[in-house]
Amino acid sequence: QTKMLNYPRTVCTNKKCVKYYQDTEQIHFSTICHSPCYVKNINLNVINNPIIKECEIFDINNICMNCKCQWSDHMHISYETELIHSQKIMESTTTTTVGNAVDNYEQELNKRIKNLLDEQTQMIEICIKFIKFLKKNSIISFNDPFFDYIQYYIIEEEQKFNFGANNEFILNGLKNIKTFYIEKLTSTIETTTTVDNSISS
């Protein structure tokens, strides 16, 4: 269960500093290094963000004084998770009812997957337009938030996989999204550069 907090905190994402729940395949950031932490201008849920080095938990060598891990293993979050044990209640039903339920669920699932894939494509197109705008207007120093988030979730799923999670499908899907995004972004930027050079020549 996830509980939102009214303040951010600095947590460590290193494998030795997190807990993994096998039944839910979720990572719990159990090592809270600094809470609350009010470092400004830092995105949540993004690791390897240099701004986090401003957190007072890091020494002059940017090593965490709480867990002794590198600054790059840390990130800001504004939530906490706790494990809730639930009991599954099985109800008796007829084979026909179960079959119908499975068919209906499969149809809804396929519909949901299609909608999510459509939304994914739209999100990537929007992000590419945004990055294209920044580059066209010579805004050189900026972070690509979409790439950062995809990279974060890839690392998180890799951690789960290393813990023994059966999440290879999810991990490969995220890597495919990352590859598709990079290819689309590169193609768009190269096309724009070619057009701009043609106009200016």
mmCIF file of C-alpha atoms in Angstrom:
data_model
loop_
_atom_site.group_PDB
_atom_site.id
_atom_site.type_symbol
_atom_site.label_atom_id
_atom_site.label_comp_id
_atom_site.label_asym_id
_atom_site.label_seq_id
_atom_site.Cartn_x
_atom_site.Cartn_y
_atom_site.Cartn_z
ATOM 1 C CA GLN A 1 0.000 0.000 0.000
ATOM 2 C CA THR A 2 1.303 3.458 -0.906
ATOM 3 C CA LYS A 3 0.840 6.446 1.382
ATOM 4 C CA MET A 4 1.518 9.941 0.068
ATOM 5 C CA LEU A 5 3.580 12.267 2.245
ATOM 6 C CA ASN A 6 3.379 16.029 2.662
ATOM 7 C CA TYR A 7 7.117 16.352 2.252
ATOM 8 C CA PRO A 8 9.915 14.815 0.164
ATOM 9 C CA ARG A 9 12.555 12.470 1.528
ATOM 10 C CA THR A 10 15.880 11.127 0.311
ATOM 11 C CA VAL A 11 16.050 7.349 -0.045
ATOM 12 C CA CYS A 12 18.674 4.920 -1.298
ATOM 13 C CA THR A 13 17.909 2.671 -4.268
ATOM 14 C CA ASN A 14 20.994 0.465 -4.003
ATOM 15 C CA LYS A 15 20.165 -3.248 -3.959
ATOM 16 C CA LYS A 16 21.515 -3.671 -0.430
ATOM 17 C CA CYS A 17 19.362 -0.826 0.852
ATOM 18 C CA VAL A 18 15.927 -1.882 -0.444
ATOM 19 C CA LYS A 19 13.499 -4.662 0.363
ATOM 20 C CA TYR A 20 11.771 -6.781 -2.250
ATOM 21 C CA TYR A 21 8.289 -8.217 -1.728
ATOM 22 C CA GLN A 22 8.149 -11.485 -3.669
ATOM 23 C CA ASP A 23 4.366 -11.857 -3.596
ATOM 24 C CA THR A 24 3.634 -8.401 -5.033
ATOM 25 C CA GLU A 25 6.899 -8.012 -6.984
ATOM 26 C CA GLN A 26 7.347 -4.548 -5.510
ATOM 27 C CA ILE A 27 10.482 -2.787 -4.282
ATOM 28 C CA HIS A 28 10.238 -1.043 -0.923
ATOM 29 C CA PHE A 29 12.705 1.800 -0.362
ATOM 30 C CA SER A 30 13.339 0.928 3.257
ATOM 31 C CA THR A 31 16.521 2.960 3.738
ATOM 32 C CA ILE A 32 15.398 6.524 4.421
ATOM 33 C CA CYS A 33 18.561 8.593 4.520
ATOM 34 C CA HIS A 34 17.135 12.076 5.065
ATOM 35 C CA SER A 35 13.557 12.957 5.905
ATOM 36 C CA PRO A 36 12.230 15.491 5.338
ATOM 37 C CA CYS A 37 14.583 16.811 2.674
ATOM 38 C CA TYR A 38 13.864 20.160 1.073
ATOM 39 C CA VAL A 39 16.480 20.384 -1.653
ATOM 40 C CA LYS A 40 14.963 22.631 -4.307
ATOM 41 C CA ASN A 41 14.502 22.122 -8.044
ATOM 42 C CA ILE A 42 14.817 18.349 -7.986
ATOM 43 C CA ASN A 43 12.471 15.949 -9.754
ATOM 44 C CA LEU A 44 10.921 13.141 -7.775
ATOM 45 C CA ASN A 45 11.643 9.481 -8.561
ATOM 46 C CA VAL A 46 14.768 10.248 -10.592
ATOM 47 C CA ILE A 47 18.100 8.702 -9.675
ATOM 48 C CA ASN A 48 21.550 9.981 -10.638
ATOM 49 C CA ASN A 49 20.378 13.596 -10.465
ATOM 50 C CA PRO A 50 23.372 15.793 -9.465
ATOM 51 C CA ILE A 51 21.135 18.261 -7.631
ATOM 52 C CA ILE A 52 20.559 15.702 -4.882
ATOM 53 C CA LYS A 53 24.201 16.182 -3.829
ATOM 54 C CA GLU A 54 22.996 19.364 -2.138
ATOM 55 C CA CYS A 55 21.233 17.202 0.455
ATOM 56 C CA GLU A 56 22.968 17.551 3.817
ATOM 57 C CA ILE A 57 23.180 13.767 4.236
ATOM 58 C CA PHE A 58 26.163 13.595 1.840
ATOM 59 C CA ASP A 59 29.724 14.250 3.004
ATOM 60 C CA ILE A 60 32.386 16.193 1.121
ATOM 61 C CA ASN A 61 33.023 13.140 -1.065
ATOM 62 C CA ASN A 62 29.304 12.853 -1.884
ATOM 63 C CA ILE A 63 28.978 9.633 0.106
ATOM 64 C CA CYS A 64 25.806 9.154 2.132
ATOM 65 C CA MET A 65 26.546 9.394 5.852
ATOM 66 C CA ASN A 66 23.587 7.138 6.599
ATOM 67 C CA CYS A 67 23.976 4.144 4.265
ATOM 68 C CA LYS A 68 27.503 4.797 2.898
ATOM 69 C CA CYS A 69 26.337 4.515 -0.732
ATOM 70 C CA GLN A 70 27.142 6.901 -3.579
ATOM 71 C CA TRP A 71 24.987 9.977 -4.146
ATOM 72 C CA SER A 72 23.976 8.543 -7.545
ATOM 73 C CA ASP A 73 22.111 5.702 -5.796
ATOM 74 C CA HIS A 74 19.748 8.163 -4.133
ATOM 75 C CA MET A 75 16.560 9.895 -5.177
ATOM 76 C CA HIS A 76 13.728 12.012 -3.824
ATOM 77 C CA ILE A 77 10.296 10.484 -3.213
ATOM 78 C CA SER A 78 7.143 11.803 -1.573
ATOM 79 C CA TYR A 79 5.501 8.532 -0.557
ATOM 80 C CA GLU A 80 6.069 5.489 1.587
ATOM 81 C CA THR A 81 4.975 1.898 1.114
ATOM 82 C CA GLU A 82 3.831 -0.712 3.580
ATOM 83 C CA LEU A 83 2.954 -4.365 3.108
ATOM 84 C CA ILE A 84 -0.690 -5.260 3.694
ATOM 85 C CA HIS A 85 -1.524 -8.937 4.132
ATOM 86 C CA SER A 86 -4.833 -9.800 2.500
ATOM 87 C CA GLN A 87 -6.758 -13.056 2.458
ATOM 88 C CA LYS A 88 -8.152 -14.222 -0.856
ATOM 89 C CA ILE A 89 -11.664 -15.596 -0.616
ATOM 90 C CA MET A 90 -12.603 -18.120 -3.282
ATOM 91 C CA GLU A 91 -16.258 -18.426 -4.140
ATOM 92 C CA SER A 92 -17.750 -21.509 -5.764
ATOM 93 C CA THR A 93 -19.182 -20.977 -9.203
ATOM 94 C CA THR A 94 -20.089 -22.998 -12.260
ATOM 95 C CA THR A 95 -17.674 -23.823 -15.059
ATOM 96 C CA THR A 96 -19.811 -21.898 -17.531
ATOM 97 C CA THR A 97 -19.724 -18.749 -15.410
ATOM 98 C CA VAL A 98 -15.974 -18.990 -15.033
ATOM 99 C CA GLY A 99 -15.542 -19.468 -18.783
ATOM 100 C CA ASN A 100 -17.675 -16.430 -19.563
ATOM 101 C CA ALA A 101 -15.814 -14.373 -16.998
ATOM 102 C CA VAL A 102 -12.467 -15.343 -18.522
ATOM 103 C CA ASP A 103 -13.658 -14.461 -22.030
ATOM 104 C CA ASN A 104 -14.967 -11.088 -20.881
ATOM 105 C CA TYR A 105 -11.783 -10.379 -18.969
ATOM 106 C CA GLU A 106 -9.646 -11.267 -21.990
ATOM 107 C CA GLN A 107 -11.639 -8.916 -24.210
ATOM 108 C CA GLU A 108 -11.378 -6.084 -21.706
ATOM 109 C CA LEU A 109 -7.674 -6.752 -21.252
ATOM 110 C CA ASN A 110 -6.984 -6.651 -24.992
ATOM 111 C CA LYS A 111 -8.980 -3.434 -25.270
ATOM 112 C CA ARG A 112 -7.055 -1.917 -22.388
ATOM 113 C CA ILE A 113 -3.716 -2.946 -23.894
ATOM 114 C CA LYS A 114 -4.627 -1.297 -27.212
ATOM 115 C CA ASN A 115 -5.657 1.914 -25.437
ATOM 116 C CA LEU A 116 -2.430 1.967 -23.444
ATOM 117 C CA LEU A 117 -0.326 1.432 -26.567
ATOM 118 C CA ASP A 118 -2.159 4.299 -28.284
ATOM 119 C CA GLU A 119 -1.581 6.531 -25.251
ATOM 120 C CA GLN A 120 2.070 5.510 -25.177
ATOM 121 C CA THR A 121 2.550 6.531 -28.815
ATOM 122 C CA GLN A 122 0.831 9.879 -28.189
ATOM 123 C CA MET A 123 3.001 10.553 -25.135
ATOM 124 C CA ILE A 124 6.169 9.817 -27.069
ATOM 125 C CA GLU A 125 5.092 12.126 -29.912
ATOM 126 C CA ILE A 126 4.358 14.935 -27.422
ATOM 127 C CA CYS A 127 7.717 14.479 -25.694
ATOM 128 C CA ILE A 128 9.533 14.526 -29.019
ATOM 129 C CA LYS A 129 7.798 17.783 -30.013
ATOM 130 C CA PHE A 130 8.819 19.291 -26.679
ATOM 131 C CA ILE A 131 12.477 18.287 -27.036
ATOM 132 C CA LYS A 132 12.431 19.492 -30.644
ATOM 133 C CA PHE A 133 11.175 22.890 -29.452
ATOM 134 C CA LEU A 134 13.952 23.147 -26.858
ATOM 135 C CA LYS A 135 16.667 22.301 -29.367
ATOM 136 C CA LYS A 136 15.264 24.614 -32.031
ATOM 137 C CA ASN A 137 15.273 27.511 -29.587
ATOM 138 C CA SER A 138 18.847 26.787 -28.513
ATOM 139 C CA ILE A 139 17.896 25.703 -25.012
ATOM 140 C CA ILE A 140 20.945 23.476 -24.629
ATOM 141 C CA SER A 141 21.061 22.736 -20.919
ATOM 142 C CA PHE A 142 17.984 20.720 -20.034
ATOM 143 C CA ASN A 143 17.013 17.302 -18.782
ATOM 144 C CA ASP A 144 14.821 14.989 -20.811
ATOM 145 C CA PRO A 145 12.178 14.033 -18.210
ATOM 146 C CA PHE A 146 10.604 11.286 -20.315
ATOM 147 C CA PHE A 147 13.954 9.577 -20.876
ATOM 148 C CA ASP A 148 14.841 9.974 -17.192
ATOM 149 C CA TYR A 149 11.617 8.310 -16.046
ATOM 150 C CA ILE A 150 11.902 5.444 -18.518
ATOM 151 C CA GLN A 151 15.494 4.903 -17.425
ATOM 152 C CA TYR A 152 14.428 4.936 -13.761
ATOM 153 C CA TYR A 153 11.742 2.302 -14.290
ATOM 154 C CA ILE A 154 14.139 0.138 -16.302
ATOM 155 C CA ILE A 155 16.606 0.197 -13.418
ATOM 156 C CA GLU A 156 13.815 -0.583 -10.956
ATOM 157 C CA GLU A 157 12.600 -3.554 -12.998
ATOM 158 C CA GLU A 158 16.193 -4.766 -13.371
ATOM 159 C CA GLN A 159 16.471 -4.717 -9.590
ATOM 160 C CA LYS A 160 13.281 -6.762 -9.307
ATOM 161 C CA PHE A 161 14.597 -9.201 -11.904
ATOM 162 C CA ASN A 162 17.825 -9.602 -9.942
ATOM 163 C CA PHE A 163 15.724 -10.368 -6.868
ATOM 164 C CA GLY A 164 14.058 -13.176 -8.816
ATOM 165 C CA ALA A 165 10.898 -11.487 -10.116
ATOM 166 C CA ASN A 166 9.190 -12.913 -13.197
ATOM 167 C CA ASN A 167 9.092 -9.513 -14.900
ATOM 168 C CA GLU A 168 11.092 -10.090 -18.069
ATOM 169 C CA PHE A 169 8.090 -9.072 -20.217
ATOM 170 C CA ILE A 170 7.787 -5.712 -18.434
ATOM 171 C CA LEU A 171 11.533 -5.101 -18.518
ATOM 172 C CA ASN A 172 11.783 -5.841 -22.236
ATOM 173 C CA GLY A 173 8.749 -3.644 -22.885
ATOM 174 C CA LEU A 174 10.372 -0.681 -21.138
ATOM 175 C CA LYS A 175 13.606 -1.215 -23.049
ATOM 176 C CA ASN A 176 11.635 -1.315 -26.320
ATOM 177 C CA ILE A 177 9.921 1.962 -25.402
ATOM 178 C CA LYS A 178 13.312 3.532 -24.683
ATOM 179 C CA THR A 179 14.721 2.318 -28.018
ATOM 180 C CA PHE A 180 11.639 3.486 -29.941
ATOM 181 C CA TYR A 181 11.768 6.901 -28.263
ATOM 182 C CA ILE A 182 15.467 7.393 -29.020
ATOM 183 C CA GLU A 183 15.012 6.349 -32.654
ATOM 184 C CA LYS A 184 11.994 8.644 -33.144
ATOM 185 C CA LEU A 185 13.734 11.540 -31.405
ATOM 186 C CA THR A 186 16.927 11.112 -33.418
ATOM 187 C CA SER A 187 14.997 10.825 -36.682
ATOM 188 C CA THR A 188 12.923 13.925 -35.919
ATOM 189 C CA ILE A 189 15.926 16.039 -34.950
ATOM 190 C CA GLU A 190 17.925 14.942 -38.021
ATOM 191 C CA THR A 191 14.974 15.713 -40.301
ATOM 192 C CA THR A 192 14.514 19.145 -38.727
ATOM 193 C CA THR A 193 18.232 19.921 -39.054
ATOM 194 C CA THR A 194 18.212 18.922 -42.735
ATOM 195 C CA VAL A 195 15.199 21.129 -43.454
ATOM 196 C CA ASP A 196 16.685 24.081 -41.559
ATOM 197 C CA ASN A 197 19.988 23.748 -43.434
ATOM 198 C CA SER A 198 18.147 23.616 -46.761
ATOM 199 C CA ILE A 199 16.245 26.797 -45.925
ATOM 200 C CA SER A 200 19.334 28.676 -44.775
ATOM 201 C CA SER A 201 21.486 27.620 -47.773
#
